[in-house]
Tab-separated table of C-alpha atoms in Angstrom:
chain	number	residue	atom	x	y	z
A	1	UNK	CA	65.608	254.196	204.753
A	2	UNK	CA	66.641	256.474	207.692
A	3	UNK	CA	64.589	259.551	208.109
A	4	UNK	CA	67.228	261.898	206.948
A	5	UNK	CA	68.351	260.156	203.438
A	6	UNK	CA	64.838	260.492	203.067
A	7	UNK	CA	64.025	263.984	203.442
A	8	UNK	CA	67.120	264.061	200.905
A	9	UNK	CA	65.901	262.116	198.683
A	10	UNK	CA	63.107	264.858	198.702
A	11	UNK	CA	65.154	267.752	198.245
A	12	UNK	CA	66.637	266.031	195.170
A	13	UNK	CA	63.471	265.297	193.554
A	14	UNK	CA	62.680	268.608	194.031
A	15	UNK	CA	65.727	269.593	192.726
A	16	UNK	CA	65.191	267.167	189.654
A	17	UNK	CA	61.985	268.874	188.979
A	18	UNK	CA	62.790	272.333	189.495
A	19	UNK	CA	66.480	272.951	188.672
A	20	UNK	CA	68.070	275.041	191.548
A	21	UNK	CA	71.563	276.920	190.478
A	22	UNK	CA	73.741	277.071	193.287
A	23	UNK	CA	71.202	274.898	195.396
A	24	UNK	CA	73.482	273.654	198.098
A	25	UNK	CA	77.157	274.444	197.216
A	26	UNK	CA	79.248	276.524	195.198
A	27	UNK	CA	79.949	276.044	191.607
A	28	UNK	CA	81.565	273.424	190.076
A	29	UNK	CA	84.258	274.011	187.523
A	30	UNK	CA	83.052	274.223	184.145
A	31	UNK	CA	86.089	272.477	182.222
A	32	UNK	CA	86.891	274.837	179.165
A	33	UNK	CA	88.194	271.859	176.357
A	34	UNK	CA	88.051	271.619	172.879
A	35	UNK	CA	84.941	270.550	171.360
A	36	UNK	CA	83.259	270.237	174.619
A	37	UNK	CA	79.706	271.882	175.039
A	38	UNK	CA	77.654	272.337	178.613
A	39	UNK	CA	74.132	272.643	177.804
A	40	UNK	CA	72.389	275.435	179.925
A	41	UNK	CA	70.175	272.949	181.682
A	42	UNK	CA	73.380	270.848	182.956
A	43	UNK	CA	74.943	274.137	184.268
A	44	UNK	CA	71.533	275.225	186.140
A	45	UNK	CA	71.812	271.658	188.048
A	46	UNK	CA	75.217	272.067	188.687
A	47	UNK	CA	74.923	271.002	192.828
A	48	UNK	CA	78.667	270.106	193.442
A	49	UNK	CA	81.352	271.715	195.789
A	50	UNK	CA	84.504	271.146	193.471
A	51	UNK	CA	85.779	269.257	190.809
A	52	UNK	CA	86.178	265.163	190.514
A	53	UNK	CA	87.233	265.485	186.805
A	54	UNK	CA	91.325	265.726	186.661
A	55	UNK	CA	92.933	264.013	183.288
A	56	UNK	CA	96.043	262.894	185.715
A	57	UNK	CA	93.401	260.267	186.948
A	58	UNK	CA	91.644	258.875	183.674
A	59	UNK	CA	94.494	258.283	181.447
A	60	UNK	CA	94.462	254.551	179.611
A	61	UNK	CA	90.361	255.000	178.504
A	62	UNK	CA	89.899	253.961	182.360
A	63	UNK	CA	85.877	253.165	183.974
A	64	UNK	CA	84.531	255.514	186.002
A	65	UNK	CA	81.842	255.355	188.620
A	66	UNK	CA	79.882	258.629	189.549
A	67	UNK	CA	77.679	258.364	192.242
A	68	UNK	CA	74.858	261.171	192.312
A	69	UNK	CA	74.140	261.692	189.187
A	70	UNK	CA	72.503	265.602	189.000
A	71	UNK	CA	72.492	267.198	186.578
A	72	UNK	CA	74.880	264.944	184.431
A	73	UNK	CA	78.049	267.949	183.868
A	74	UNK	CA	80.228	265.316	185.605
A	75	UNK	CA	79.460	262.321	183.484
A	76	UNK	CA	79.790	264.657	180.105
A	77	UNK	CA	83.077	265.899	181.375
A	78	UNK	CA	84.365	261.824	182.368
A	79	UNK	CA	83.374	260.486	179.251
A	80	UNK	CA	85.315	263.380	177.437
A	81	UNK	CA	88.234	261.368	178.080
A	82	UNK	CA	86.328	258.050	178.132
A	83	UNK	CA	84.914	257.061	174.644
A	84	UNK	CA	83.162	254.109	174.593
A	85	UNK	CA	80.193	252.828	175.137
A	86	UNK	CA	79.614	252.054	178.664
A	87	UNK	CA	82.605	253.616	180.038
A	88	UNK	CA	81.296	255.570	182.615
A	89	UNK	CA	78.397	254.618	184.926
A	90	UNK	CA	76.041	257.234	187.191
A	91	UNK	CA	74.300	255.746	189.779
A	92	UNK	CA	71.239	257.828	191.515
A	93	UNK	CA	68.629	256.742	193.948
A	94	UNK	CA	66.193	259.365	192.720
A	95	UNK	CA	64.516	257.868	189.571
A	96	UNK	CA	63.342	261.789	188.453
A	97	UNK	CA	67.125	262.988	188.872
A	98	UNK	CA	67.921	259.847	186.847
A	99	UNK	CA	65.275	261.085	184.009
A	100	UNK	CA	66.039	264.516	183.719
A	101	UNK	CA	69.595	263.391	183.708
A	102	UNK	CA	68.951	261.221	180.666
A	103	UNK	CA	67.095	263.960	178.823
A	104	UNK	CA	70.602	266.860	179.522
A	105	UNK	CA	72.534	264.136	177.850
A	106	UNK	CA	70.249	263.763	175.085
A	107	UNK	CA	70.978	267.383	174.525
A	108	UNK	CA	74.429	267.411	175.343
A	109	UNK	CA	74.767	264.575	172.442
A	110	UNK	CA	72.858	267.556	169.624
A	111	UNK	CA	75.133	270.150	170.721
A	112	UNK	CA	78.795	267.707	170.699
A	113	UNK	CA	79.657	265.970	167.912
A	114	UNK	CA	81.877	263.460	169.668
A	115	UNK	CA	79.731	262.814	172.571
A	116	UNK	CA	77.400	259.699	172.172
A	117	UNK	CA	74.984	259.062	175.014
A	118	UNK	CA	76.219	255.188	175.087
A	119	UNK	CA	79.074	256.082	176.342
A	120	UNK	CA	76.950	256.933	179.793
A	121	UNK	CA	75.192	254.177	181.634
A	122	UNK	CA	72.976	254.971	184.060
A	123	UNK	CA	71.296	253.063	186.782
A	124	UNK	CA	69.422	253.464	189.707
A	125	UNK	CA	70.933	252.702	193.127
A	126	UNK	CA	71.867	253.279	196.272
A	127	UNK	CA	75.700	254.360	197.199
A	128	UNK	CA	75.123	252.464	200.456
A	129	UNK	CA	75.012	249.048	198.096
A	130	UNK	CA	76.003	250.247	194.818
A	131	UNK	CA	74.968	247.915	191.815
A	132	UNK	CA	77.944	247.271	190.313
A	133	UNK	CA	80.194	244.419	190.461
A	134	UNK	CA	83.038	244.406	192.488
A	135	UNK	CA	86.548	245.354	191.477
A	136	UNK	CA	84.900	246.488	188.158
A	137	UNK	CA	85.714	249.911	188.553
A	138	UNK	CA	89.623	252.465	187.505
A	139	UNK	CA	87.879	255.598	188.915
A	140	UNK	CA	85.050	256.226	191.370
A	141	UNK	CA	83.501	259.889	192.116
A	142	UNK	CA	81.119	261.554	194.304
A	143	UNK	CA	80.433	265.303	194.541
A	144	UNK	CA	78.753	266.765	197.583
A	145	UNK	CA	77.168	264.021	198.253
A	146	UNK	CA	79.189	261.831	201.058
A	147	UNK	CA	78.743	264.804	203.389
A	148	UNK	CA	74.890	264.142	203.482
A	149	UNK	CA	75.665	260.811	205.428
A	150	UNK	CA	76.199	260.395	209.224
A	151	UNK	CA	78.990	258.627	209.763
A	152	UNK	CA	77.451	255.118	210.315
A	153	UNK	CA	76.165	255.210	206.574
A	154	UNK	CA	79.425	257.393	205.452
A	155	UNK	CA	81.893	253.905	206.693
A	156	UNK	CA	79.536	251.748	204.772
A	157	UNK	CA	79.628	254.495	201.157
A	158	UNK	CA	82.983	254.620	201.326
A	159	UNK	CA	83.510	250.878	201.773
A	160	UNK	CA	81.040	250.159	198.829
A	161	UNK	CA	83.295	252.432	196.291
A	162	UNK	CA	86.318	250.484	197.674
A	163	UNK	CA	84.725	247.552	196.741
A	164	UNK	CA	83.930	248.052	193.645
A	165	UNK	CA	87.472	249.809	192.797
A	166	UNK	CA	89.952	247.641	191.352
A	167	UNK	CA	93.534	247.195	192.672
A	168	UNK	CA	95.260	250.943	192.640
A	169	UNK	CA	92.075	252.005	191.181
A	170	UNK	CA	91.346	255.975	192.495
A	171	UNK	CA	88.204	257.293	194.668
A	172	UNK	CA	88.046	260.921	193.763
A	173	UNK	CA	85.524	262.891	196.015
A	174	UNK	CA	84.803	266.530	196.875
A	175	UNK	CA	83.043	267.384	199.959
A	176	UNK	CA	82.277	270.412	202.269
A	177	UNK	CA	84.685	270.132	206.065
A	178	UNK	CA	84.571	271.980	209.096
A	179	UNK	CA	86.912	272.238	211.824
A	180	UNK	CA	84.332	274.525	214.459
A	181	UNK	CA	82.085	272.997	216.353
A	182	UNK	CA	78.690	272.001	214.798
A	183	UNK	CA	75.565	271.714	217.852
A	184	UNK	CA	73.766	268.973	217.356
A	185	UNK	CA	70.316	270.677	216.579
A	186	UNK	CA	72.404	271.781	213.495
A	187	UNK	CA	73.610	268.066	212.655
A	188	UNK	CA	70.001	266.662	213.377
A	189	UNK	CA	68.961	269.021	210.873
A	190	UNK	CA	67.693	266.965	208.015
A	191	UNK	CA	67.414	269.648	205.340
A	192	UNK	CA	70.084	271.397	206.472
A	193	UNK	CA	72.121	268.326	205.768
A	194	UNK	CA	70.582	267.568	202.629
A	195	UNK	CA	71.678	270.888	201.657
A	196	UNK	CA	75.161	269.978	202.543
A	197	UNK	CA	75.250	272.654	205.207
A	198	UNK	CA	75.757	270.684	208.618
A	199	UNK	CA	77.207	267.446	207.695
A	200	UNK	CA	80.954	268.617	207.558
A	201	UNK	CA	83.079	266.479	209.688
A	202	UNK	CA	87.059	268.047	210.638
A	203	UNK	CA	88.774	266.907	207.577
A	204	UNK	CA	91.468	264.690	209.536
A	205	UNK	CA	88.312	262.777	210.852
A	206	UNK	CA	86.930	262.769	207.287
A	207	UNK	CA	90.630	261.325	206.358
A	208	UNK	CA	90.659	258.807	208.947
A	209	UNK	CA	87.082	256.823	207.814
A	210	UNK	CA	88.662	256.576	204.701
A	211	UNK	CA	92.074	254.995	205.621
A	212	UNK	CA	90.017	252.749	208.195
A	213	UNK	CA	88.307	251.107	205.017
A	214	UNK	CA	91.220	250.215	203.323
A	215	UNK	CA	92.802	253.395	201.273
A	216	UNK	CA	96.433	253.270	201.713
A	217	UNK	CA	97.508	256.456	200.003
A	218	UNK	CA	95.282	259.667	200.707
A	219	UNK	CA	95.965	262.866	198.438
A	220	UNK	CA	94.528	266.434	199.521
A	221	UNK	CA	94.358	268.210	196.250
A	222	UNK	CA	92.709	271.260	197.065
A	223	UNK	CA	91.044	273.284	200.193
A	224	UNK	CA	88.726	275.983	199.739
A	225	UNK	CA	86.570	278.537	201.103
A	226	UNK	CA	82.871	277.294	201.338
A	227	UNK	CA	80.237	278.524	203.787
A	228	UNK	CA	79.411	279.856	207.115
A	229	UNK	CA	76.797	279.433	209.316
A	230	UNK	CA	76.260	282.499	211.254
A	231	UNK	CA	74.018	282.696	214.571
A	232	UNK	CA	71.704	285.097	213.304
A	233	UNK	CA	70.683	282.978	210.792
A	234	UNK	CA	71.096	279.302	212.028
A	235	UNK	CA	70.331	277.675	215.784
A	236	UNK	CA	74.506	277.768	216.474
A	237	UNK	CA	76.255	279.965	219.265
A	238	UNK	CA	78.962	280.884	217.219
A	239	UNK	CA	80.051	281.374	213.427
A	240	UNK	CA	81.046	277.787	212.055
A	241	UNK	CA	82.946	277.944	209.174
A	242	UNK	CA	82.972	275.485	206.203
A	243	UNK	CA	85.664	274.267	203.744
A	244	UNK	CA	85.343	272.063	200.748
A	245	UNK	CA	88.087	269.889	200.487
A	246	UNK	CA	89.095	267.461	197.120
A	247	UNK	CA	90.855	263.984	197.983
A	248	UNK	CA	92.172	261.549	195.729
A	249	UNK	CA	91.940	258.315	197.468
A	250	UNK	CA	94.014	255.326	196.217
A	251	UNK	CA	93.254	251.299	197.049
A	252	UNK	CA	97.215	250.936	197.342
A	253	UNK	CA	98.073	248.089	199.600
A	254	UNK	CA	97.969	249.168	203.023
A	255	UNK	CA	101.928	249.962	204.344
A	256	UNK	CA	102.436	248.359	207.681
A	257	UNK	CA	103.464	251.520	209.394
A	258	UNK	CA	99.951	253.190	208.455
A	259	UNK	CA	98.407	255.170	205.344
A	260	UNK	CA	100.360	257.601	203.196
A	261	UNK	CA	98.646	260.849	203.257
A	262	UNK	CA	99.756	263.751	201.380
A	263	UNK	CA	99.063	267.020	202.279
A	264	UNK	CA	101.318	269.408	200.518
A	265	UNK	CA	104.387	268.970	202.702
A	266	UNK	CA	107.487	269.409	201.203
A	267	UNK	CA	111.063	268.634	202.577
A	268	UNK	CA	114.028	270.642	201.275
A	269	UNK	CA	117.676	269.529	202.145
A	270	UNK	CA	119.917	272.517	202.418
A	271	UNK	CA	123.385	270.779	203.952
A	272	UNK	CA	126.743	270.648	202.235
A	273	UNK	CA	126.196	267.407	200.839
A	274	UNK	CA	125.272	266.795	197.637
A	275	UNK	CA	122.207	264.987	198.198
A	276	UNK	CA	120.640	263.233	201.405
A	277	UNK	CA	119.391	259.770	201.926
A	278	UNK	CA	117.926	258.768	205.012
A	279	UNK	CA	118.280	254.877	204.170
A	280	UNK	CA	114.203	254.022	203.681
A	281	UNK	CA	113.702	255.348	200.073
A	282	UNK	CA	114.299	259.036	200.589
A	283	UNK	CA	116.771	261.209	198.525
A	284	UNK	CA	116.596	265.014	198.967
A	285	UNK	CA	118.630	266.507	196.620
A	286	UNK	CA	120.198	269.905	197.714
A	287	UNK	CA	118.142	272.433	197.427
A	288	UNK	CA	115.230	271.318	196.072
A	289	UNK	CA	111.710	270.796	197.583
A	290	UNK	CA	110.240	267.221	197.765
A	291	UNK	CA	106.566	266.217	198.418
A	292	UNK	CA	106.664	263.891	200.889
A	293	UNK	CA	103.159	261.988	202.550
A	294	UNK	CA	102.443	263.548	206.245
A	295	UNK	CA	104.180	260.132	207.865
A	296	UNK	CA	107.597	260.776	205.883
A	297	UNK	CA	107.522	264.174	206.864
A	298	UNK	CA	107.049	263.568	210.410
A	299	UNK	CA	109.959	260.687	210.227
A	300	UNK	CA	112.571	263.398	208.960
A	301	UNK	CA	111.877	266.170	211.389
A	302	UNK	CA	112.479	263.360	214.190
A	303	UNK	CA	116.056	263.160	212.447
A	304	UNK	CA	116.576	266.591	214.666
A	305	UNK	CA	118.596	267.860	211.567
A	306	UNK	CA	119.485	271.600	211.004
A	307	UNK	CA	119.840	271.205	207.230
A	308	UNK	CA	116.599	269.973	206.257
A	309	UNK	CA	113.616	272.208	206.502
A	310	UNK	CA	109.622	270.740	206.893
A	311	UNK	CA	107.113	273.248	205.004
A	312	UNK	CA	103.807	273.392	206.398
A	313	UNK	CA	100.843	271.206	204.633
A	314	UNK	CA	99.791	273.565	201.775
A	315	UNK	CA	96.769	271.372	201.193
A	316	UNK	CA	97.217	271.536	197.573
A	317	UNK	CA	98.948	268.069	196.254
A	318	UNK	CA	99.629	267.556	192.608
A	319	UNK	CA	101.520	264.549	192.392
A	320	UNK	CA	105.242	263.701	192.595
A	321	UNK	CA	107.329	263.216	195.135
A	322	UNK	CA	107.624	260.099	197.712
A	323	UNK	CA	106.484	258.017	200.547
């Protein structure tokens, strides 16, 4: 194991042992349903950047893949809309995160009566060769975890949960980005980057490894706020600042003229037509906005047209729309 998944691999069994709130990212959101109960200790290992739990993605009892386990809040949430046994599987590499893990959902199963702690299966493994059988899988997630990886290890994560998805099945990961300039004492770092602090990539970079795999669509659901490194307290020059980003990644069939990657745009036709059709799948009815992926977007501001305005990316995308 390289020297720096090591020294995480420390910080997490640390973690394990000593639960840290707020040890390396900002709070995840804690779903507010019907019947469902956090237990404290779940909450207090809460070490993820965003949210990978959206009911748009795990419609039709789907299996779901979680890789780093913590403190289990993700897996409770999945299997909320998952009940069966088996139905959603955390993998961990650290065998005390994958104990105390076991015990929150022991808890979690006293304080919900729904929740039975079959429907979790856990196992201990490595996102860089995940033990689970290929094309096996509706919905894989990761939370603040990816971002740990240099980018040799990062191809090879992200082409293990593409493996094991199954045709159209979803990759669903949150993870910290950065568009400044991050020194290379900063990215050599090891804690620093187990701490998800100087591991960011630029998020069209970040986009890019995970089209090069295989993802043909690429949704940007949300962009937020996250951290900055300031000179005065870290070896940098000047103030980096740090986004976390949430992507929906889809194992659609690759189109032939590249990746559809959806960023918020929207296209509104405003002529005196009643609709518009550009002849390759696109109808803009008047007056009213369309999502439309990056490459569409790009294809109908070519058209030179003064009745059809481009919005910028909003880099919030909740479905809809058209490629």
């Amino acid at each position: 194991m390289s020297n720096y998944l090591e020294a995480a691999k420390l910080v997490y069994e640390e973690a394990a042992n000593t639960p840290q709130k707020g040890l390396c990212c900002t709070t995840t959101p804690v779903w507010q349903l019907p019947e469902l109960t956090v237990p404290s200790k779940m909450l207090e290992m809460n070490y993820g950047c965003g949210s990978t739990v959206n009911p748009r993605d795990l419609s039709n009892n789907p299996t779901v893949l979680y890789v780093g386990v913590g403190g289990g809040m993700e897996l409770l949430q999945f299997s909320y809309f998952c009940r069966r046994p088996g139905a959603v599987v955390g993998v961990d590499p650290v065998q005390r995160m994958l104990e105390v893990c076991e015990e929150n959902l022991h808890e979690a199963e006293r304080q919900n009566s729904w929740f039975q702690k079959d429907f979790i299966e856990l196992r201990n493994g490595d996102a860089l060769a995940l033990p689970v059988a290929s094309e096996s899988i509706d919905v894989a997630a990761q939370n603040c975890l990816f971002n740990i990886f240099k980018e040799e290890e990062l191809e090879l994560a992200l082409a293990e949960m593409y493996r094991v998805l199954k045709p159209h099945g979803r990759l669903v990961l949150s993870d910290p980005t950065s568009e400044d300039f991050m020194s290379e004492s900063l990215r050599n770092d090891d804690r620093l980057r187990a701490l998800c602090l100087s591991g960011a990539l630029p998020l069209q970079q970040y986009i890019d490894m995970i089209t090069r795999v295989g993802f043909g669509t690429v949704e940007v659901r949300a962009r937020r706020p996250y951290r900055v490194l300031a000179p005065e307290q870290y070896d940098t020059d000047k103030l980096v600042f740090i986004e976390s980003v949430e992507i929906c990644a889809i194992k659609d069939p690759m189109p032939a003229d590249g990746p559809c990657v959806f960023t918020g745009k929207h296209a509104i036709y405003f002529g005196a037509e009643e609709y518009f059709d550009d002849g390759k799948g696109h109808t803009l009815l008047q007056n009213q906005p369309l999502a439309v992926c990056d490459k569409t977007a790009r294809a109908l501001d070519n058209l030179n047209r003064n009745d059809i305005y481009i919005t910028d990316s909003t880099w919030y995308y909740d479905g809809g729309g058209c490629c």
